[in-house]
Amino acid sequence: MRIMAASAFNLKREVEYGSPEQNAAVREIVAAVRAKGDAALLEFTERFDGVKLEASGLKVTAEEIQAAYGQVDEEFLAAIREAAANIRAFHEKQKQKSWMEPSPDGTLLGQIVRPLRRVGVYVPGGKAAYPSSVLMNFIPAQVAGVAEIVMVTPPATGGQAGINPYILVAAAEAGVKEIYRVGGAQAIAALAYGTETIAPVDKICGPGNIYVALAKREVYGAVDIDSIAGPSEIVVLADGSADPVYIAADLLSQAEHDEMASAVLVTSSAGLAKAVSDEVERQLADLPRAAIARKSIDDYGAILTVDSLDEGIAVVNRLAPEHLEIMTADPMEVVGRIENAGAIFLGAYSTEPVGDYFAGPNHILPTNGTARFASALGVDDFVKKSSLIRYSREALLKHGGKIMALARREGLEAHARAVEVRLMKEQVKDIGMKEG
Amino acid sequence: MRIMAASAFNLKREVEYGSPEQNAAVREIVAAVRAKGDAALLEFTERFDGVKLEASGLKVTAEEIQAAYGQVDEEFLAAIREAAANIRAFHEKQKQKSWMEPSPDGTLLGQIVRPLRRVGVYVPGGKAAYPSSVLMNFIPAQVAGVAEIVMVTPPATGGQAGINPYILVAAAEAGVKEIYRVGGAQAIAALAYGTETIAPVDKICGPGNIYVALAKREVYGAVDIDSIAGPSEIVVLADGSADPVYIAADLLSQAEHDEMASAVLVTSSAGLAKAVSDEVERQLADLPRAAIARKSIDDYGAILTVDSLDEGIAVVNRLAPEHLEIMTADPMEVVGRIENAGAIFLGAYSTEPVGDYFAGPNHILPTNGTARFASALGVDDFVKKSSLIRYSREALLKHGGKIMALARREGLEAHARAVEVRLMKEQVKDIGMKEG
């Protein structure tokens, strides 16, 4: 693993957002689904997934979900139930409450927080089927109070219409009952615009291949979408007290994700830098996904040497990593100085997979330097807020003149008159009362 | 004003997102600013604004801001100060707190809420200069705790480098000290990538013309942006108890904004429908912006008749308006049933300009039906959150097996091993201790 000066390294990768041909193909698919509904879904499912379905076969049945439970082992089931409970408990703490505040003059101001009504989550099929991501997408929506939560996922290719049982069980454990066997850009179009079988949603979440990502971008505006995630990344900030075996294992757990993943160590210890570099080689040797991890480490991995912990913290803040592990003598002393990081793991025992699978915080995190301004997926992503304004007669009489003054400075006379017609009428009433 | 059945009406307008030529022009401007910095800003300012500046003239001086105070009247100053205080007080209530929760086994989970470091706000020049929008953009950022808040605004055209004094005073009252005299796509590029004079920001907010909007979309990813606002809209939900004079005035205050603005009355009272239609004509006659308001009312305005208040509420929820006024006998009875609306104004005295200028809630709101999933600009838009995860040795020994089981079901062996290397080492230690 290359060891280099921190100043020369940038975490940011140029991500490919699709060729003109891919964009055109996606636009065509979306238009076809808008025009032809279910018929287009069935046609694309046959063409792209090699599965011939009837419209009545789009929806996954309760029996299929039940059958999936028979195909997963008890150890998995127990673990995913405990993970789901942890994720639910963490996200419960994110809930914001509506509030209202009255004033003595009859003014009432407030903010109503309400869940989105209907949300769709795309879950990839095939090799990239991650039950943990199913929990991470659905549970925040559920905690937010979203009434209708829908999953779409492609049928297994090669003539089979079945869906990965781990995915089905994870969805069921997260409380999802409405699941459709459809993938790709056509699934996104169905969620955005609706078909005879699939009612349209207010927001679409979840990862997918380039066609799914482009389709999400295409339908944005008609519905909301989550952010389009870049490749995953980890930065470990460590001093000489850290264990190189642990750090190497953690770097590799990120590198195995995909070839564009990035795993970086920032350290002031030359000894640790060398030890981690050696240890990465040793551990890489017998990894099942060694080829992917090797390419990620070679292309986007680095050990960055710094002169001090202070410089290391500055480097971390510049990189703004998705995941940050702090393995220093006193991680709590460092954490307050970290400005930019999606999730922060403290100390030797908080390896990233603890958060990826189990602890409770969301594993869907801002990538590619966007932790400077973005946050983990959470309950806030599934609510909307309405401001509430009630002015009383007394309040309007008192403040109306100031509102008119501001409106007229902006040249918006009709704004001023909307106040003025009320003031005039009320003043007439007042005079009438005095005279009466 | 046309009176029609609600079912035939849709608030959603097809918004133009720029021609290929405009997109190409914006990409060229952004690239030039990235490559040439201040020199490009000066060149575009001369070309588009007709103003020749030196780089040293980009930054508005403290003396200019002071001088602006001499050009605004006392009534404006007093009103904007009171408005700023109200806006600040409302947004203070939106602040979320960081939290941490320890468990007996040494686990610590939490969420740190931190302000963005540096934010830029675009403020349009010329006729569309709205001091109220300056407050609405800056104050939430300031309340969030953003350390550096920057304003960019074009110099007045025609050889003058001056900036609208109302804008400068509003910015100063909102606490902004860093102001640059530059507009258009070049200003957005400078905020995103930085120049010799302007340091780059983490997020760009504020409205602008089509070139500004396209430039924001172009730099998104390098920085965050606020949503790109569509034309403004109001829906009034009223029963026979409402005053047609007030409703007409409120509809017109929306319609005068621009020709694509939409003003809609939803009512179960045929009498009110007729009276409002007549009253709109009467009030329109002598409005300074009558031509704009007329076109808006003709093209995008409507009086929608419904059979009942229940149907009216359903129509409102379908339209998901930016602004909703409820003028029924008991507005508080209705408000809980409104699912989709950016801001809700209750009762006869809560005319929209109360919220546009003064009451405190933000006037930057979701448009074009996006209130189904989006909210007013607020403090949340200027913070980011980091999850915090600390597992103790005890917690990892207890839960590590489950984490490994989940990782292996996803085929991510390196994830499992990141846990396993720790468990093995700790178990060896345990054995050592028992034998010692």
XYZ file of C-alpha atoms in Angstrom, chain B residues 275-430:
156
model
C -67.998 37.598 -5.591
C -64.243 36.877 -5.645
C -64.214 36.728 -9.433
C -65.856 40.162 -9.616
C -63.661 41.603 -6.889
C -60.470 40.433 -8.612
C -61.507 42.425 -11.695
C -62.262 45.498 -9.602
C -58.949 45.391 -7.680
C -56.883 44.484 -10.732
C -57.848 47.680 -12.514
C -55.498 50.040 -10.713
C -52.606 47.771 -9.723
C -49.169 49.033 -10.820
C -48.262 45.507 -11.945
C -51.676 44.856 -13.485
C -50.308 43.431 -16.734
C -48.310 40.752 -14.961
C -51.123 39.953 -12.527
C -53.651 39.759 -15.357
C -51.581 37.254 -17.301
C -50.967 35.141 -14.201
C -54.674 35.135 -13.321
C -55.689 34.275 -16.879
C -53.130 31.522 -17.444
C -52.633 29.937 -14.022
C -55.395 31.311 -11.805
C -58.693 29.570 -11.109
C -61.649 29.469 -8.770
C -62.323 25.807 -8.088
C -65.761 24.857 -6.899
C -66.199 21.852 -4.631
C -69.233 20.235 -3.043
C -67.996 20.279 0.512
C -65.188 21.364 2.777
C -64.012 17.730 2.828
C -63.651 17.759 -0.940
C -61.881 21.117 -0.688
C -59.347 19.681 1.726
C -58.732 16.757 -0.624
C -58.165 19.194 -3.502
C -55.678 21.199 -1.427
C -53.773 18.034 -0.523
C -53.616 17.070 -4.185
C -52.385 20.536 -5.233
C -49.819 20.698 -2.381
C -49.523 24.484 -2.584
C -46.566 26.611 -1.569
C -48.885 28.938 0.387
C -52.293 27.957 1.758
C -54.732 30.364 3.346
C -57.585 28.807 5.279
C -60.532 31.178 5.557
C -63.274 29.010 6.927
C -65.473 29.386 9.971
C -63.037 27.334 12.057
C -59.564 27.168 10.464
C -58.051 25.241 13.378
C -60.493 22.448 12.690
C -59.189 22.203 9.137
C -55.440 22.554 9.660
C -54.854 19.075 11.064
C -56.261 17.581 7.899
C -53.925 19.490 5.567
C -51.193 17.076 4.552
C -49.349 19.059 1.915
C -48.623 22.800 2.100
C -45.418 24.800 2.496
C -46.903 27.434 4.790
C -50.419 27.631 6.182
C -52.101 30.958 7.001
C -55.076 30.727 9.324
C -58.058 33.047 9.317
C -59.025 36.389 7.845
C -56.143 38.449 9.270
C -53.317 36.141 8.249
C -52.834 37.439 4.737
C -49.826 35.944 2.976
C -47.687 39.131 3.126
C -47.679 38.729 6.916
C -45.534 35.667 6.336
C -43.710 37.002 3.286
C -42.232 39.863 5.273
C -42.687 39.813 8.946
C -44.101 37.031 11.111
C -40.974 34.895 11.322
C -41.434 31.651 9.363
C -39.382 31.419 6.193
C -40.865 32.630 2.908
C -38.616 30.353 0.835
C -40.992 27.447 0.355
C -41.503 24.342 -1.799
C -43.266 25.139 -5.080
C -44.927 23.287 -7.932
C -46.426 20.479 -5.858
C -43.192 19.606 -4.063
C -44.752 20.400 -0.665
C -45.680 16.695 -0.806
C -42.098 15.979 0.179
C -40.229 19.254 0.752
C -40.234 21.974 3.407
C -39.458 25.641 3.920
C -35.818 26.680 4.012
C -34.696 26.354 7.602
C -31.919 25.766 10.072
C -31.767 22.077 9.055
C -30.551 23.173 5.622
C -27.397 24.642 7.136
C -26.298 21.807 9.400
C -24.871 18.368 8.858
C -24.866 15.428 11.209
C -22.215 12.878 12.063
C -23.229 9.591 13.654
C -21.099 8.486 16.565
C -20.374 4.848 17.354
C -18.223 3.574 20.186
C -18.309 -0.143 20.930
C -16.470 -1.392 23.987
C -14.471 -4.610 24.129
C -17.370 -6.148 26.063
C -19.941 -5.069 23.465
C -17.898 -6.393 20.576
C -17.316 -9.760 22.291
C -21.049 -10.012 22.923
C -22.326 -8.987 19.473
C -19.396 -9.715 17.160
C -20.710 -13.136 16.133
C -23.981 -11.674 14.910
C -22.189 -8.973 12.932
C -20.022 -11.638 11.274
C -23.100 -13.726 10.441
C -24.748 -10.781 8.689
C -21.579 -9.827 6.784
C -21.084 -13.393 5.538
C -24.702 -13.632 4.298
C -23.823 -10.673 2.079
C -20.640 -12.300 0.831
C -18.472 -9.633 2.449
C -15.816 -11.765 4.113
C -13.408 -8.897 4.841
C -16.195 -7.242 6.834
C -16.528 -10.408 8.917
C -12.767 -10.662 9.400
C -12.502 -7.082 10.656
C -14.572 -8.347 13.586
C -12.911 -11.746 13.728
C -9.319 -10.486 14.096
C -10.469 -8.586 17.154
C -12.401 -11.472 18.676
C -9.458 -13.841 18.187
C -6.961 -11.462 19.725
C -9.206 -10.722 22.683
C -9.963 -14.397 23.255
C -6.237 -15.123 23.227
C -5.823 -12.397 25.845
C -8.591 -13.941 27.931
